[in-house]
Coordinates of C-alpha atoms in Angstrom, one line a residue:
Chain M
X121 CA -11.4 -22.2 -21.6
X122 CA -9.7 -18.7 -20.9
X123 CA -7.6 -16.9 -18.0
X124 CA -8.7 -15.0 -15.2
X125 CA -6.1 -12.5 -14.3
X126 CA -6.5 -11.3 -10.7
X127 CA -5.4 -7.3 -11.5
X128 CA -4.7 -4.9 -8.9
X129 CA -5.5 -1.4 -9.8
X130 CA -3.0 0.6 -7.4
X131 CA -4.2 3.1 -5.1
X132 CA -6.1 5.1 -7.6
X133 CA -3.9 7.3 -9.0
X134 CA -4.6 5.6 -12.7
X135 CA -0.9 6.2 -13.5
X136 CA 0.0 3.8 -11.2
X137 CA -1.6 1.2 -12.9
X138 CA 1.1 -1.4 -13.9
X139 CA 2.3 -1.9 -17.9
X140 CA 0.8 -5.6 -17.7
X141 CA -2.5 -4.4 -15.9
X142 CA -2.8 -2.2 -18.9
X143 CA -2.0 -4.3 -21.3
X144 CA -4.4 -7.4 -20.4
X145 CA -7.2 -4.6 -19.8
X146 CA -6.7 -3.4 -23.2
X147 CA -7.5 -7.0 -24.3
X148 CA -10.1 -7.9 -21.5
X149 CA -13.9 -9.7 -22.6
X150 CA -15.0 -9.3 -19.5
X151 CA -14.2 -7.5 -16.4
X152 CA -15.8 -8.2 -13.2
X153 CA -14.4 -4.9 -10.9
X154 CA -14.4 -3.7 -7.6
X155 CA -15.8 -1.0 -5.7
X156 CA -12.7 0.8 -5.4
X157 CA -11.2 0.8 -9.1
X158 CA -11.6 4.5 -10.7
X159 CA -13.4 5.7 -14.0
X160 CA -9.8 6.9 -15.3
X161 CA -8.7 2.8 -14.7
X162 CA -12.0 1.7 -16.1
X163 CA -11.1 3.7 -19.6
X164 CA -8.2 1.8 -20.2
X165 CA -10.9 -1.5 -20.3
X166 CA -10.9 -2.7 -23.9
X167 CA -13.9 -0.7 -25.9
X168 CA -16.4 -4.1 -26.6
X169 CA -15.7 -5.4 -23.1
X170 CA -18.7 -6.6 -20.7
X171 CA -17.7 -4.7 -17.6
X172 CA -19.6 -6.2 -13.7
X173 CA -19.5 -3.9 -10.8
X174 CA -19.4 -6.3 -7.9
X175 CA -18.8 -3.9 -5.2
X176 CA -20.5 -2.4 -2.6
X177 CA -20.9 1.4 -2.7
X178 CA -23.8 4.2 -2.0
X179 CA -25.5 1.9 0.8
X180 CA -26.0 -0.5 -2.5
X181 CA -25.5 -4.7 -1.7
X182 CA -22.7 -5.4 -3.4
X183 CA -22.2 -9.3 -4.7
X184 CA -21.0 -11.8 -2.0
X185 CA -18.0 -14.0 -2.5
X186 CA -19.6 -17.3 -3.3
X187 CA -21.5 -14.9 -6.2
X188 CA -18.2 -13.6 -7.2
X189 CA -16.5 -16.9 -7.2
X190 CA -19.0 -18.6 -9.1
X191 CA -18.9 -15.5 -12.2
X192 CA -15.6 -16.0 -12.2
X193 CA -15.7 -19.5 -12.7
X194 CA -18.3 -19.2 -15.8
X195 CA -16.3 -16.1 -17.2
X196 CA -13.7 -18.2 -17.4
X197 CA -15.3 -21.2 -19.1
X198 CA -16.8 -18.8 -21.9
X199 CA -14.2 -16.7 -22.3
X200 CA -10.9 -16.2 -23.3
X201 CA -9.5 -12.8 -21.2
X202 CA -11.3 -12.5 -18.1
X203 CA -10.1 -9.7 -15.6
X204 CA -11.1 -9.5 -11.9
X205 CA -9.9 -5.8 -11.2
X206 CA -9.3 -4.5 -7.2
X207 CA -8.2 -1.7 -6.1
X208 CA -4.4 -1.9 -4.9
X209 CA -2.8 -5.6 -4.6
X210 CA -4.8 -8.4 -4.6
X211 CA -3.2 -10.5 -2.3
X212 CA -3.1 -7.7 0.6
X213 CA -6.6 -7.9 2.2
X214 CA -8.4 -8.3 -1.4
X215 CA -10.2 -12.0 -1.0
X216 CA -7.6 -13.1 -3.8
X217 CA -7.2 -16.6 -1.6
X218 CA -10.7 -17.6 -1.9
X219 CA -10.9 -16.5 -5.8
X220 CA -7.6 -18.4 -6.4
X221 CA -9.1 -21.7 -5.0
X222 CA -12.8 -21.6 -7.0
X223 CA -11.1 -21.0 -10.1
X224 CA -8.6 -23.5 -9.7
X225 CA -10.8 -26.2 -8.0
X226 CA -12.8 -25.7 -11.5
X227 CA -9.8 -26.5 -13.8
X228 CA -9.6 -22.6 -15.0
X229 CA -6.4 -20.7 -14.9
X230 CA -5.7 -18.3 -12.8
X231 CA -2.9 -15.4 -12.5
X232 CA -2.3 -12.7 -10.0
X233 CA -1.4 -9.3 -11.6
X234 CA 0.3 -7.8 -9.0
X235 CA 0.1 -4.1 -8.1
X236 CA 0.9 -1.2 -6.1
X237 CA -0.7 -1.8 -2.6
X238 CA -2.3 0.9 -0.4
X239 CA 0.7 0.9 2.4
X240 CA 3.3 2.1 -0.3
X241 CA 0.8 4.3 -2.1
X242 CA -0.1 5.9 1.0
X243 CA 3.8 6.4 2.6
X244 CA 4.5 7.9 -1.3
X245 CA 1.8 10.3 -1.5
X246 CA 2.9 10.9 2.5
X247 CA 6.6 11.8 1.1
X248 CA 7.5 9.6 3.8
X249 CA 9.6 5.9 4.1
X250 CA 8.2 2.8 5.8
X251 CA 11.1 1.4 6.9
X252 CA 13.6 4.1 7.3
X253 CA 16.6 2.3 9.1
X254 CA 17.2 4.4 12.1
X255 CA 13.7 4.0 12.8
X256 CA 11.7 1.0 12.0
X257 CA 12.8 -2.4 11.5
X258 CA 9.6 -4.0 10.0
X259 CA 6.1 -2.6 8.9
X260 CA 2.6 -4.7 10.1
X261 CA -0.1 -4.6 7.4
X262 CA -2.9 -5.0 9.3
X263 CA -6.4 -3.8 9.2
X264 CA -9.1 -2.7 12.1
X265 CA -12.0 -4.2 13.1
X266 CA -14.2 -4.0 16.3
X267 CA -14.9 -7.3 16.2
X268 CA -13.6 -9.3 18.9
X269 CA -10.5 -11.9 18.0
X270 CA -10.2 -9.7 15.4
X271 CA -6.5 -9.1 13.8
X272 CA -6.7 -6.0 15.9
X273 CA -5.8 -8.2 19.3
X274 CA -2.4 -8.9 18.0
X275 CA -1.2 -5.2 17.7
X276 CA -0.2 -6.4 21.6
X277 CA 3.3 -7.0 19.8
X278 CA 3.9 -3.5 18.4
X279 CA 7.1 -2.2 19.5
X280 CA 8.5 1.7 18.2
X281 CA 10.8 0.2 16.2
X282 CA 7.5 -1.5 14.1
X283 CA 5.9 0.9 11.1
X284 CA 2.1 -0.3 11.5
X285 CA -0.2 0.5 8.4
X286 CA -4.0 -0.1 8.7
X287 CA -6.4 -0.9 6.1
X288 CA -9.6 0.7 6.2
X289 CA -9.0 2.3 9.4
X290 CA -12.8 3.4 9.3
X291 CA -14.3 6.3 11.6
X292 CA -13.1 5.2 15.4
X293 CA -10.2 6.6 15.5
X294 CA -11.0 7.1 19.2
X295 CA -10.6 3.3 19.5
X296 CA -8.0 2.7 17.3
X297 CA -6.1 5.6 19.3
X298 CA -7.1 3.7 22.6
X299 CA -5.6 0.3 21.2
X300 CA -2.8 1.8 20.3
X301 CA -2.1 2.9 23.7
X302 CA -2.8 -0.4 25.1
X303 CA -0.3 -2.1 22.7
X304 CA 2.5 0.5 24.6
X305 CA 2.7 3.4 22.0
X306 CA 3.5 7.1 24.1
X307 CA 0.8 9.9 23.4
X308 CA 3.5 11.7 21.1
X309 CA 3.8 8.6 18.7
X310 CA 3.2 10.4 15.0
X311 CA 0.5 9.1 12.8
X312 CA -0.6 9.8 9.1
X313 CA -4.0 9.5 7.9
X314 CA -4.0 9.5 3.6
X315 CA -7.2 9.2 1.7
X316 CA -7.8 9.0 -1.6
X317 CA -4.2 8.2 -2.4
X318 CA -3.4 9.5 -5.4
X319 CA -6.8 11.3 -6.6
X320 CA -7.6 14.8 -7.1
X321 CA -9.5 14.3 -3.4
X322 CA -6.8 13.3 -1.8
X323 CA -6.3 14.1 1.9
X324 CA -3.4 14.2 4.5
X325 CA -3.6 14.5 8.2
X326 CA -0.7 14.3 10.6
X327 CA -0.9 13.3 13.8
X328 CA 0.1 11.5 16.6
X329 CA -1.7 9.2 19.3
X330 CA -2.9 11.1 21.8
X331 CA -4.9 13.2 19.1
X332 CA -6.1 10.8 16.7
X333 CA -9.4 10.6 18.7
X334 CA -9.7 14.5 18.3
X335 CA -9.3 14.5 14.4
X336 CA -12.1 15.0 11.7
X337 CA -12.4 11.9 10.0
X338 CA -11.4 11.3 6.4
X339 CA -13.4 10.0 4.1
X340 CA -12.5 6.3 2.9
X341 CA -10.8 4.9 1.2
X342 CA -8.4 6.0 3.7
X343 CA -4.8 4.5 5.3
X344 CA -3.3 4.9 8.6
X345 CA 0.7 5.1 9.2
X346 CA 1.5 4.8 12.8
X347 CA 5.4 5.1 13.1
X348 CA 8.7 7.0 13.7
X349 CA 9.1 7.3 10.4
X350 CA 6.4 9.4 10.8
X351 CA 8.3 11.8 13.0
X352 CA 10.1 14.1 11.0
X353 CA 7.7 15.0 8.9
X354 CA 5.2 15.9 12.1
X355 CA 8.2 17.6 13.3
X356 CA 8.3 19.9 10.2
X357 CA 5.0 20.4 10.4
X358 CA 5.3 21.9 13.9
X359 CA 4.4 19.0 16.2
X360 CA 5.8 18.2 19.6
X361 CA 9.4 16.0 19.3
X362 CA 8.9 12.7 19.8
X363 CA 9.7 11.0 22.8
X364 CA 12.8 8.9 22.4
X365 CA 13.3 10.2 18.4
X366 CA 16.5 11.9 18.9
X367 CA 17.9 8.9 21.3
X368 CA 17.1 6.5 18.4
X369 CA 19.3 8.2 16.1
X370 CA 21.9 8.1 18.1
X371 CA 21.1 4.6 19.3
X372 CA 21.3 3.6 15.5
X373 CA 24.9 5.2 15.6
X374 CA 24.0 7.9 12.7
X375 CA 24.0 11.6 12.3
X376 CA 20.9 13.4 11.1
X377 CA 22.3 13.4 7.4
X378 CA 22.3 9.2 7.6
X379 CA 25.4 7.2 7.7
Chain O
X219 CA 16.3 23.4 -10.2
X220 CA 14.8 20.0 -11.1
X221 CA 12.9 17.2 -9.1
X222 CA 14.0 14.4 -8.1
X223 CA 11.8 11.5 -8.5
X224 CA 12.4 8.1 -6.1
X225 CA 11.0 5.5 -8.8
X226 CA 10.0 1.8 -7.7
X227 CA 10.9 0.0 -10.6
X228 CA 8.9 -3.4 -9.0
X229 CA 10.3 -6.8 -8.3
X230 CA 11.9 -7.8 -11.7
X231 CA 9.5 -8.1 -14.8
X232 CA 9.8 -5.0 -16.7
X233 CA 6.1 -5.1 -17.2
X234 CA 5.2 -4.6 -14.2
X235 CA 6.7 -1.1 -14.0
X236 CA 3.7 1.7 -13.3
X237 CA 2.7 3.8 -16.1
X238 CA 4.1 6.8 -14.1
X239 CA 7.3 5.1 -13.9
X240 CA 7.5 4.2 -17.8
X241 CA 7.2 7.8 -18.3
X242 CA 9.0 9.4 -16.1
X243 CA 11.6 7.3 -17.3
X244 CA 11.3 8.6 -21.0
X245 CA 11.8 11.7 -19.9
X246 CA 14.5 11.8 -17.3
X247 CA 17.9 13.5 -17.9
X248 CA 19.7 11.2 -15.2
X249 CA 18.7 8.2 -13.3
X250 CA 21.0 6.7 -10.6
X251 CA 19.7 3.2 -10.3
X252 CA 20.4 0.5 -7.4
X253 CA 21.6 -2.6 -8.6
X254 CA 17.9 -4.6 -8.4
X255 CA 16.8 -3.2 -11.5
X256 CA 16.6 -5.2 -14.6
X257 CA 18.2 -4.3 -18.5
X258 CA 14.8 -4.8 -19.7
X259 CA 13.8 -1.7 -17.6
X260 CA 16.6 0.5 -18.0
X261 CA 15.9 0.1 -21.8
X262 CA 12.8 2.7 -20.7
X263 CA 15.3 5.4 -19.8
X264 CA 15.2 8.1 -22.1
X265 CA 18.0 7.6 -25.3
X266 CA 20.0 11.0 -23.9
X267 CA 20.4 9.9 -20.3
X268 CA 23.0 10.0 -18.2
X269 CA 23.2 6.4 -16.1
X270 CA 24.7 5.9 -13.1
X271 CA 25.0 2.8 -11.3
X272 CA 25.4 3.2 -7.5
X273 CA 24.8 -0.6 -6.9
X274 CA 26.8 -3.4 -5.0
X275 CA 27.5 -6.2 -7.9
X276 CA 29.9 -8.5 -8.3
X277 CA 32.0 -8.2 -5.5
X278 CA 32.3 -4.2 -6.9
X279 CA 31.6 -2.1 -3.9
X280 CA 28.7 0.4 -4.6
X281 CA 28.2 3.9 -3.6
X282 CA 28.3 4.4 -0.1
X283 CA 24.5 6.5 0.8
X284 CA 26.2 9.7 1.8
X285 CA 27.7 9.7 -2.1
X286 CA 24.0 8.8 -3.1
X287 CA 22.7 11.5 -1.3
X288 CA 25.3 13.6 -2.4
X289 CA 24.5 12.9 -6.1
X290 CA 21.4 13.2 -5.6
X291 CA 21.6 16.9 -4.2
X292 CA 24.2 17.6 -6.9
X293 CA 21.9 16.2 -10.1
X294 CA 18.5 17.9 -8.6
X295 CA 20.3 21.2 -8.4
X296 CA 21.4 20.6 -12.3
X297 CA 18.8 18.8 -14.1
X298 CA 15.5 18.9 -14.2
X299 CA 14.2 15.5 -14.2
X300 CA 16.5 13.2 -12.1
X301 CA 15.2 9.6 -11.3
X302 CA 16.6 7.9 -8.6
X303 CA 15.8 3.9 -9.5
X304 CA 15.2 1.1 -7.2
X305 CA 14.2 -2.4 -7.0
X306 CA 10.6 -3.0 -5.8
X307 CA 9.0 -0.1 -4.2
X308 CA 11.0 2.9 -2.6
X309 CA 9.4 3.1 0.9
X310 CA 10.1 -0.4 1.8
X311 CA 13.7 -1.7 2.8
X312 CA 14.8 1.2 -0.1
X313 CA 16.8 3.8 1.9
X314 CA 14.3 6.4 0.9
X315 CA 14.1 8.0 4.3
X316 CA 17.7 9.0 4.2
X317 CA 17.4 10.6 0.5
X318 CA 14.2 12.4 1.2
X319 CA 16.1 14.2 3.8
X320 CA 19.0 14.8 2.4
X321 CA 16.7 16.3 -0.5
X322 CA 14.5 18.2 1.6
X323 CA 17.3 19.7 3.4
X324 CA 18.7 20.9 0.5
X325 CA 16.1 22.5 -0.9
X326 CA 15.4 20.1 -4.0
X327 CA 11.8 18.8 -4.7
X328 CA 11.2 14.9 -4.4
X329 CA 8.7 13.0 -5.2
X330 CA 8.3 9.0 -4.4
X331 CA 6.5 7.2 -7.3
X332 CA 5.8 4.0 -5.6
X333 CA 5.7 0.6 -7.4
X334 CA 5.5 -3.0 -6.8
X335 CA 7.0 -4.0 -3.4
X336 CA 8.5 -7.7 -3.7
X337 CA 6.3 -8.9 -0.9
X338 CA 3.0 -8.8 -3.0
X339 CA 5.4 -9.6 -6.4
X340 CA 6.3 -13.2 -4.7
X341 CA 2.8 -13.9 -3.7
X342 CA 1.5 -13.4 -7.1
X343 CA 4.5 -15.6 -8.4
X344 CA 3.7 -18.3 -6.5
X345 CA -0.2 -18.0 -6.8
X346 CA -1.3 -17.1 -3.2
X347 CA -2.7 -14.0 -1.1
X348 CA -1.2 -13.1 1.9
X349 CA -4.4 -12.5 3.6
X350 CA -6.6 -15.2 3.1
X351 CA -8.9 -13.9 6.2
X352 CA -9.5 -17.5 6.8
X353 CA -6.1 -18.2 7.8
X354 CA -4.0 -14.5 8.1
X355 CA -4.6 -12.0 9.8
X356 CA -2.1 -9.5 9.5
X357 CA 1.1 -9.5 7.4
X358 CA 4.7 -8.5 8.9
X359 CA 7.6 -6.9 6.5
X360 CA 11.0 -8.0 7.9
X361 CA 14.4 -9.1 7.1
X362 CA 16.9 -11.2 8.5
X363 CA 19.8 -10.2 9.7
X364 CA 22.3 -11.7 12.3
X365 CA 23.2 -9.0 13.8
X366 CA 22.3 -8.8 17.6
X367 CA 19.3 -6.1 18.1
X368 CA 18.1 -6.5 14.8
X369 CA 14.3 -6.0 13.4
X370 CA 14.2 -10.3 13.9
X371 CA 14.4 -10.1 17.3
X372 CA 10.7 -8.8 17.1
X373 CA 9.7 -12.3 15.2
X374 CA 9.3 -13.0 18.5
X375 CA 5.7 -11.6 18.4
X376 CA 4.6 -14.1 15.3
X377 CA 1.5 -16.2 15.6
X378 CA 0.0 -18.5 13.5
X379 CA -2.5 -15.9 12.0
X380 CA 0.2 -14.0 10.9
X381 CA 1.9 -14.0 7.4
X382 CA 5.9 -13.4 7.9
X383 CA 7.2 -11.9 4.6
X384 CA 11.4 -12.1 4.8
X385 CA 13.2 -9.4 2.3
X386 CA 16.6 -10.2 1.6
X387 CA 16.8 -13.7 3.8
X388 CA 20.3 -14.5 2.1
X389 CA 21.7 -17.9 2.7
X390 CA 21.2 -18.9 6.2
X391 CA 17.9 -20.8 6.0
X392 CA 19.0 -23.1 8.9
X393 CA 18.9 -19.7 11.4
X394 CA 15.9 -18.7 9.7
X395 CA 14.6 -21.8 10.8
X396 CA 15.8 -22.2 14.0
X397 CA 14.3 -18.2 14.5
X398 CA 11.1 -19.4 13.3
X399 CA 10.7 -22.3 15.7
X400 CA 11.7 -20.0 18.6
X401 CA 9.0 -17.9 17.8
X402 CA 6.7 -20.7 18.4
X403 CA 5.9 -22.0 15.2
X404 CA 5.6 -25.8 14.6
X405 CA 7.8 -27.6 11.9
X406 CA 5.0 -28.4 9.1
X407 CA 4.2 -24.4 9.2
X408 CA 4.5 -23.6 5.7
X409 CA 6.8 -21.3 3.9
X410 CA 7.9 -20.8 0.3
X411 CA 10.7 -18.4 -1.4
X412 CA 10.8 -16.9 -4.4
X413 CA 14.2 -15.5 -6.5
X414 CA 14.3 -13.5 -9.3
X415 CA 10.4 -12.7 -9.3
X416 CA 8.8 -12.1 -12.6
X417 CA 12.2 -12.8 -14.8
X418 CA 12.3 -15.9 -17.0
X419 CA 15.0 -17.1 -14.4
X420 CA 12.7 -17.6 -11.6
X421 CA 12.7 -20.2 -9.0
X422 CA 9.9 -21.0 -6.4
X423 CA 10.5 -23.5 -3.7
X424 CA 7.6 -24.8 -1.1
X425 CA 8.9 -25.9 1.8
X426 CA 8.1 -25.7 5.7
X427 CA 9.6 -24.5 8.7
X428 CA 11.4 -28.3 10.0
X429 CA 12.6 -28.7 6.4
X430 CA 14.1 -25.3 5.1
X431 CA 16.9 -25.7 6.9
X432 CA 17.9 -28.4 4.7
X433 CA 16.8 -26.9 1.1
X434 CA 19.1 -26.1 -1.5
X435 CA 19.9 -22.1 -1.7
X436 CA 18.0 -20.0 -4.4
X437 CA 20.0 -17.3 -5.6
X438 CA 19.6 -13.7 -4.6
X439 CA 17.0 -11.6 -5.1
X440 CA 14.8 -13.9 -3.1
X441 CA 11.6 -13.4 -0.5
X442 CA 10.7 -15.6 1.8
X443 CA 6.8 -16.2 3.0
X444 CA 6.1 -18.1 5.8
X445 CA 2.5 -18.6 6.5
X446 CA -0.8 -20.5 6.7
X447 CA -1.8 -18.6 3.9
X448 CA 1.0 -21.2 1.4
X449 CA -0.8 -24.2 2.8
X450 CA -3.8 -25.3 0.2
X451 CA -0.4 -24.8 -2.2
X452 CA 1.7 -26.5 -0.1
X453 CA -1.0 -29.6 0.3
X454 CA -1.7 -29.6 -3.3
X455 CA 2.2 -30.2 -3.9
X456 CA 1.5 -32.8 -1.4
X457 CA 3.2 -31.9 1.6
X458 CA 1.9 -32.8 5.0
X459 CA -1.2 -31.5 6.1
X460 CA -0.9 -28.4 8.5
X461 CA -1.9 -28.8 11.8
X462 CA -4.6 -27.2 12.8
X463 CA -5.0 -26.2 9.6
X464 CA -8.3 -27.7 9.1
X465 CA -9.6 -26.5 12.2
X466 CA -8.4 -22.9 11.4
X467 CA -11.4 -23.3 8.4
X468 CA -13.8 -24.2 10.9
X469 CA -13.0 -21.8 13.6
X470 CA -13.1 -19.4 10.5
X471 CA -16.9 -20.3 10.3
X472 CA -16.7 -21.0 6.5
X473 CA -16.5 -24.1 4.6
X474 CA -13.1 -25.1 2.2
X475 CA -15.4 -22.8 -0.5
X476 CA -15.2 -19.9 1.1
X477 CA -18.5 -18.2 2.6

């Protein structure tokens, strides 16, 4: 009987892999990886190592869960260092939940490997802060689906003082735009669109909402940063001021140079 | 003139550092670190560097952030590596907004390395996602504060799908609490905190909304998760069942093994 480690990958810069992540790769018998994990991370996997791509990609089925769950579970019996490898954290919108329960419901043990998740990747690579204090109070990790009672019904409780970052944002940005509006953002709220945080690919598009619709799409992996903290950086960049930006520095009792 | 690199030294464990932040380290001429991050990680810095601790410790007052920035400005005009270190990841609750500027303004290159925000470094402490799409939907970044107009007013907006992820909740669990249940959720909602994530003085505690009130204090640095996604932990610990917790599965459409 082994460990499976759960591993995130980071964003995809391979540098941003942690010191553990590299270490237990290093000493991996198996590694059972995800769609999003890059060839430069996959060269750190130990030489001998039996490496599964479980993802989807190029129009290919990818495994299901239940499949997934149930490699785990023998990796684990036969093996001594097993390594389930996604792409940023696992326990931000990366099925870690239902991974943690097979393996443990089988008697194998389990242990995240935390890592750099998509949201801070994406706000790095932006040059920008999430939670800059004259701006935002909290930051909603959320993701965007067009299914109905989806998580996407409960932007209703954005307020400008709330960073959001999506997940997979997809190709509607017309209709994320649109909910956005309906959740009370202004037109002249900034956005940021990053793909391929952290690779040579990597894309940046600034924003706001009443253009989002207008915008080429990026290609995934991507993230979207709708916020004020957004604003200065839009601002540099040329963009309209944002409605209200200037009050809420001076509502937050600070000078431009913080306080 | 240099660059100034904002480094997320993660939650704690030294391992779990990024590869680009082990480097950068080893090369850096001066770092001016906040007072999150661990011996074990300022052992990285390079032999020659100048450290500088601008932390609050001890009752010591720290360096106000006008002095950080400051510093900042003064060290990136000098050197030409300067690392400015800080617990977790940069971008969230980090101040990095106000140092970018103050950078920028002045003319110095930055660059934010991001790490390991403590949010996703308690989760994989205490063995859970925070999105189980079963049971979360979304996942809010806050802190609690009692100051009047602060970010937990907007708690207000929490539902049961949500996972609430508390930086920094200090001592006042029975507010916390009290906040919680104003925001509409029931007393056997879930919750666990984590302090000093990843070091071998680590502490979880499971607990639930009616009870933390009355829970001994762990000692700063702590997070605090309260969500339907600690349950299946919480259960198997053998609190109470959740309610509706069950039916959340079935709603869900997929039995306890996923699907």
């Amino acid at each position: 009987m082994g460990r499976v480690y759960l591993i995130g990958a980071g964003p995809g810069d391979p540098e941003l892999l942690t010191l553990k992540a590299a270490r237990i790769l290093a000493q991996a018998e198996v590694v059972l990886r995800d769609g999003l994990v890059s060839r430069e991370v996959l060269a750190m996997v130990a030489a001998g190592a039996r490496v599964i791509d479980a993802g989807k990609r190029c129009g290919r089925q990818g495994l299901g869960q239940e499949e997934i769950n149930a490699l785990l579970v023998l990796y684990g019996t036969q093996s001594e260092v097993v390594v389930r490898l996604k792409g940023g954290d696992p326990s931000v919108f990366g099925r870690a939940g239902e991974e943690l329960e097979a393996l443990r419901d089988a008697g194998i043990e389990v242990e995240i490997v935390p890592g750099v998740t998509a949201a801070v990747g994406a706000a790095a690579a932006a040059g920008i802060s999430l939670t800059d204090r004259r701006l935002a109070s909290q930051v909603v990790l959320s993701t965007y689906s067009r299914r109905a009672g989806s998580g996407a019904g409960e932007w209703g409780a954005l307020t400008p003082e709330t960073t959001l970052v999506l997940y997979m944002p997809g190709r509607e940005y017309g209709e994320i735009a649109q909910r956005l509006r309906e959740a009370g953002l202004p037109a002249d709220f900034p956005c940021v669109i990053v793909s391929s945080i952290g690779r040579p690919e990597q894309e940046i598009r600034w924003s706001n909402v009443g253009r989002l619709g207008s915008e080429a799409r990026l290609s995934p992996p991507a993230i979207l940063i709708a916020g004020r903290v957004a604003a200065r950086e839009w601002k540099r960049r040329g963009g309209a001021v944002l409605q209200g930006f200037d009050e809420a520095l001076e509502l937050a009792g600070v000078n431009e140079k913080g306080g």
